[in-house]
Coordinates of C-alpha atoms in Angstrom, one line a residue:
X1 CA -4.4 -64.7 43.7
X2 CA -5.9 -61.0 44.1
X3 CA -4.3 -60.5 47.3
X4 CA -5.8 -57.4 48.3
X5 CA -3.0 -56.3 51.1
X6 CA 0.2 -58.8 51.8
X7 CA 1.4 -60.3 54.7
X8 CA 1.3 -57.5 57.8
X9 CA 2.4 -57.6 61.2
X10 CA 1.1 -54.5 62.4
X11 CA 0.1 -52.7 66.7
X12 CA -3.1 -52.1 67.1
X13 CA -2.6 -51.1 70.7
X14 CA -0.2 -49.6 72.6
X15 CA -1.1 -48.9 76.9
X16 CA 2.3 -48.0 79.4
X17 CA 2.1 -47.1 83.0
X18 CA 0.6 -43.6 84.0
X19 CA 3.3 -41.1 85.4
X20 CA 4.6 -38.0 85.6
X21 CA 5.5 -36.6 82.2
X22 CA 9.1 -36.6 82.5
X23 CA 9.0 -39.7 83.5
X24 CA 10.2 -42.7 81.4
X25 CA 7.2 -45.7 81.6
X26 CA 8.6 -48.4 83.4
X27 CA 6.4 -50.7 80.5
X28 CA 4.6 -50.6 77.8
X29 CA 3.1 -53.1 76.1
X30 CA 1.8 -52.9 72.6
X31 CA -0.5 -55.5 71.2
X32 CA -1.4 -56.5 67.6
X33 CA -1.7 -58.5 64.7
X34 CA 0.0 -61.0 62.3
X35 CA -2.1 -61.4 58.8
X36 CA -0.1 -64.1 56.5
X37 CA -1.4 -64.8 53.1
X38 CA -1.9 -68.3 52.8
X39 CA 1.5 -69.4 51.1
X40 CA 3.7 -68.4 54.5
X41 CA 3.9 -71.2 57.6
X42 CA 2.6 -69.9 60.8
X43 CA 4.6 -71.9 63.0
X44 CA 8.1 -70.3 61.0
X45 CA 6.3 -67.4 60.9
X46 CA 6.4 -67.6 64.8
X47 CA 9.5 -68.6 65.3
X48 CA 11.0 -65.9 63.1
X49 CA 9.7 -62.9 65.1
X50 CA 10.8 -64.5 68.5
X51 CA 13.9 -65.0 66.9
X52 CA 13.4 -61.1 66.5
X53 CA 13.0 -60.6 69.4
X54 CA 15.5 -62.7 71.2
X55 CA 18.0 -60.7 69.2
X56 CA 17.2 -57.3 69.7
X57 CA 17.4 -58.2 73.6
X58 CA 20.9 -59.8 73.0
X59 CA 21.7 -56.5 70.7
X60 CA 20.5 -53.6 71.2
X61 CA 22.1 -50.4 70.7
X62 CA 20.1 -47.6 70.3
X63 CA 21.9 -44.5 69.2
X64 CA 21.7 -41.6 71.8
X65 CA 21.9 -37.7 72.1
X66 CA 24.3 -37.6 74.8
X67 CA 24.1 -38.8 78.9
X68 CA 20.9 -37.6 79.4
X69 CA 19.3 -39.7 76.8
X70 CA 20.9 -43.4 76.8
X71 CA 18.7 -46.7 77.3
X72 CA 20.3 -47.8 80.0
X73 CA 20.3 -46.7 83.5
X74 CA 23.0 -47.0 85.7
X75 CA 23.3 -46.3 89.7
X76 CA 23.1 -48.9 92.7
X77 CA 19.4 -47.4 92.9
X78 CA 18.3 -48.7 90.0
X79 CA 15.9 -51.0 90.1
X80 CA 16.2 -51.9 86.3
X81 CA 19.3 -51.6 84.4
X82 CA 17.7 -51.9 81.5
X83 CA 14.6 -52.2 78.7
X84 CA 13.9 -55.8 77.6
X85 CA 11.2 -56.6 74.6
X86 CA 8.9 -59.9 76.0
X87 CA 6.5 -61.2 73.0
X88 CA 3.4 -63.3 73.8
X89 CA 1.1 -64.8 71.6
X90 CA -2.5 -65.3 72.2
X91 CA -2.6 -68.7 71.0
X92 CA -0.5 -71.7 70.9
X93 CA 0.8 -73.4 66.9
X94 CA -2.1 -76.2 67.3
X95 CA -4.6 -72.8 67.7
X96 CA -3.1 -70.7 65.0
X97 CA -3.0 -73.6 62.6
X98 CA -6.9 -74.4 62.9
X99 CA -7.0 -70.5 61.5
X100 CA -4.6 -70.3 59.2
X101 CA -5.9 -68.5 55.7
X102 CA -6.2 -70.5 51.8
X103 CA -5.8 -69.4 48.3
X104 CA -8.8 -70.7 46.3
X105 CA -8.3 -73.0 43.6
X106 CA -8.0 -70.3 40.3
X107 CA -9.5 -73.3 38.2
X108 CA -11.9 -75.0 40.1
X109 CA -15.6 -74.9 39.2
X110 CA -16.6 -73.8 42.3
X111 CA -15.1 -70.4 41.9
X112 CA -16.6 -70.6 38.6
X113 CA -19.8 -71.5 39.5
X114 CA -19.1 -68.6 41.9
X115 CA -18.0 -66.3 38.6
X116 CA -20.9 -66.7 36.5
X117 CA -23.3 -66.5 39.0
X118 CA -22.4 -63.3 40.5
X119 CA -22.0 -62.1 36.9
X120 CA -24.7 -62.9 36.1
X121 CA -27.5 -61.2 38.9
X122 CA -25.2 -58.1 39.4
X123 CA -23.5 -57.5 35.5
X124 CA -20.0 -57.8 37.0
X125 CA -17.5 -60.1 39.2
X126 CA -14.1 -58.7 40.2
X127 CA -12.8 -61.4 42.4
X128 CA -10.5 -60.9 45.0
X129 CA -8.7 -62.1 48.1
X130 CA -8.1 -60.3 52.1
X131 CA -6.2 -61.6 55.0
X132 CA -8.4 -63.2 57.8
X133 CA -9.4 -66.6 59.3
X134 CA -11.5 -68.6 59.3
X135 CA -12.1 -71.6 61.8
X136 CA -10.8 -75.2 59.9
X137 CA -11.2 -73.8 56.4
X138 CA -7.6 -75.2 55.8
X139 CA -7.9 -78.8 56.8
X140 CA -11.0 -78.5 54.8
X141 CA -9.3 -77.3 51.9
X142 CA -6.2 -80.2 52.8
X143 CA -8.7 -82.5 52.9
X144 CA -9.9 -82.3 49.0
X145 CA -12.9 -79.6 49.3
X146 CA -13.8 -77.3 47.2
X147 CA -13.0 -74.4 49.4
X148 CA -13.9 -71.2 48.4
X149 CA -15.3 -67.8 50.2
X150 CA -17.2 -64.8 48.9
X151 CA -19.5 -62.1 50.9
X152 CA -22.2 -59.5 49.3
X153 CA -22.0 -56.5 52.1
X154 CA -20.4 -53.8 51.9
X155 CA -16.3 -54.2 51.6
X156 CA -16.5 -50.2 53.2
X157 CA -18.1 -51.0 56.2
X158 CA -16.5 -54.9 57.1
X159 CA -15.6 -54.7 61.0
X160 CA -16.2 -51.0 61.3
X161 CA -18.2 -50.0 65.2
X162 CA -21.5 -49.5 62.7
X163 CA -21.5 -52.9 59.8
X164 CA -23.7 -53.0 57.7
X165 CA -25.7 -54.3 54.7
X166 CA -28.3 -53.1 52.6
X167 CA -31.0 -55.8 52.1
X168 CA -30.2 -54.8 48.0
X169 CA -27.8 -56.7 48.3
X170 CA -28.3 -59.7 50.5
X171 CA -31.3 -60.1 47.8
X172 CA -28.3 -60.1 44.9
X173 CA -26.4 -62.5 47.6
X174 CA -29.9 -64.7 47.8
X175 CA -30.4 -64.7 43.6
X176 CA -26.5 -66.1 43.3
X177 CA -26.7 -68.8 45.9
X178 CA -29.7 -69.8 43.6
X179 CA -28.0 -69.6 40.9
X180 CA -24.7 -71.4 41.9
X181 CA -27.0 -74.7 43.2
X182 CA -28.2 -74.5 39.6
X183 CA -25.2 -74.5 37.8
X184 CA -23.8 -77.5 40.2
X185 CA -27.5 -79.4 39.1
X186 CA -26.2 -79.4 35.7
X187 CA -22.4 -80.6 35.7

C-alpha cells in the first residue's frame, strides 16, 4: 500500500503545574494523537491502550536510586501518596469511527485513472499513503464507492504554520482532474 509511516502514538504537547525547580509537579498532562493505518480497529486500539494504563497503575514499580528518589511518598501530611496515570479520549468510539482511514483499492479503475492522468500531466506518478483522518471516507468505501484520495500541493508544507501551494501545481491538478473525467467517460 505504500504507507510512508506506520501507525503511531506520540505526545505532541506537555503541560504541568508551575512550581519551584526543586519541587515535583503535582500533575503533568501529556496530549497527543494516535494515527492508525487502516488495518487496525480503532475501538480495539482504544480498549488496548486503556488496558495498558490500568496495568501501569496496578503494577508501576520504577527502580530508584536511594531513599530520596522514590515515587511513593510516606507521611501523614502527604495528600497524594502515589502518582497515577489517567487516559482521557477526546472522542467516543462512534465519533472515531466517522474518521477511520482507508486503504485504497490498488486495482481499481479510479486509481488507474488518477495514476494515468498524473503520469500524463506531471511526467511521473508515485502513489504513496499517509495516515490521517477524513470524515466518512471509510463508510463510503464500505458502501461500495471507489474512494481514492489525492493531492497536488507541496507535501513539505503540509500542516505547517505557513502552509501554501504553488499556483503551477494547482494548474496541473486541474489538468489532471480534466483528464480523469475524460478517462472515466471512455469507460
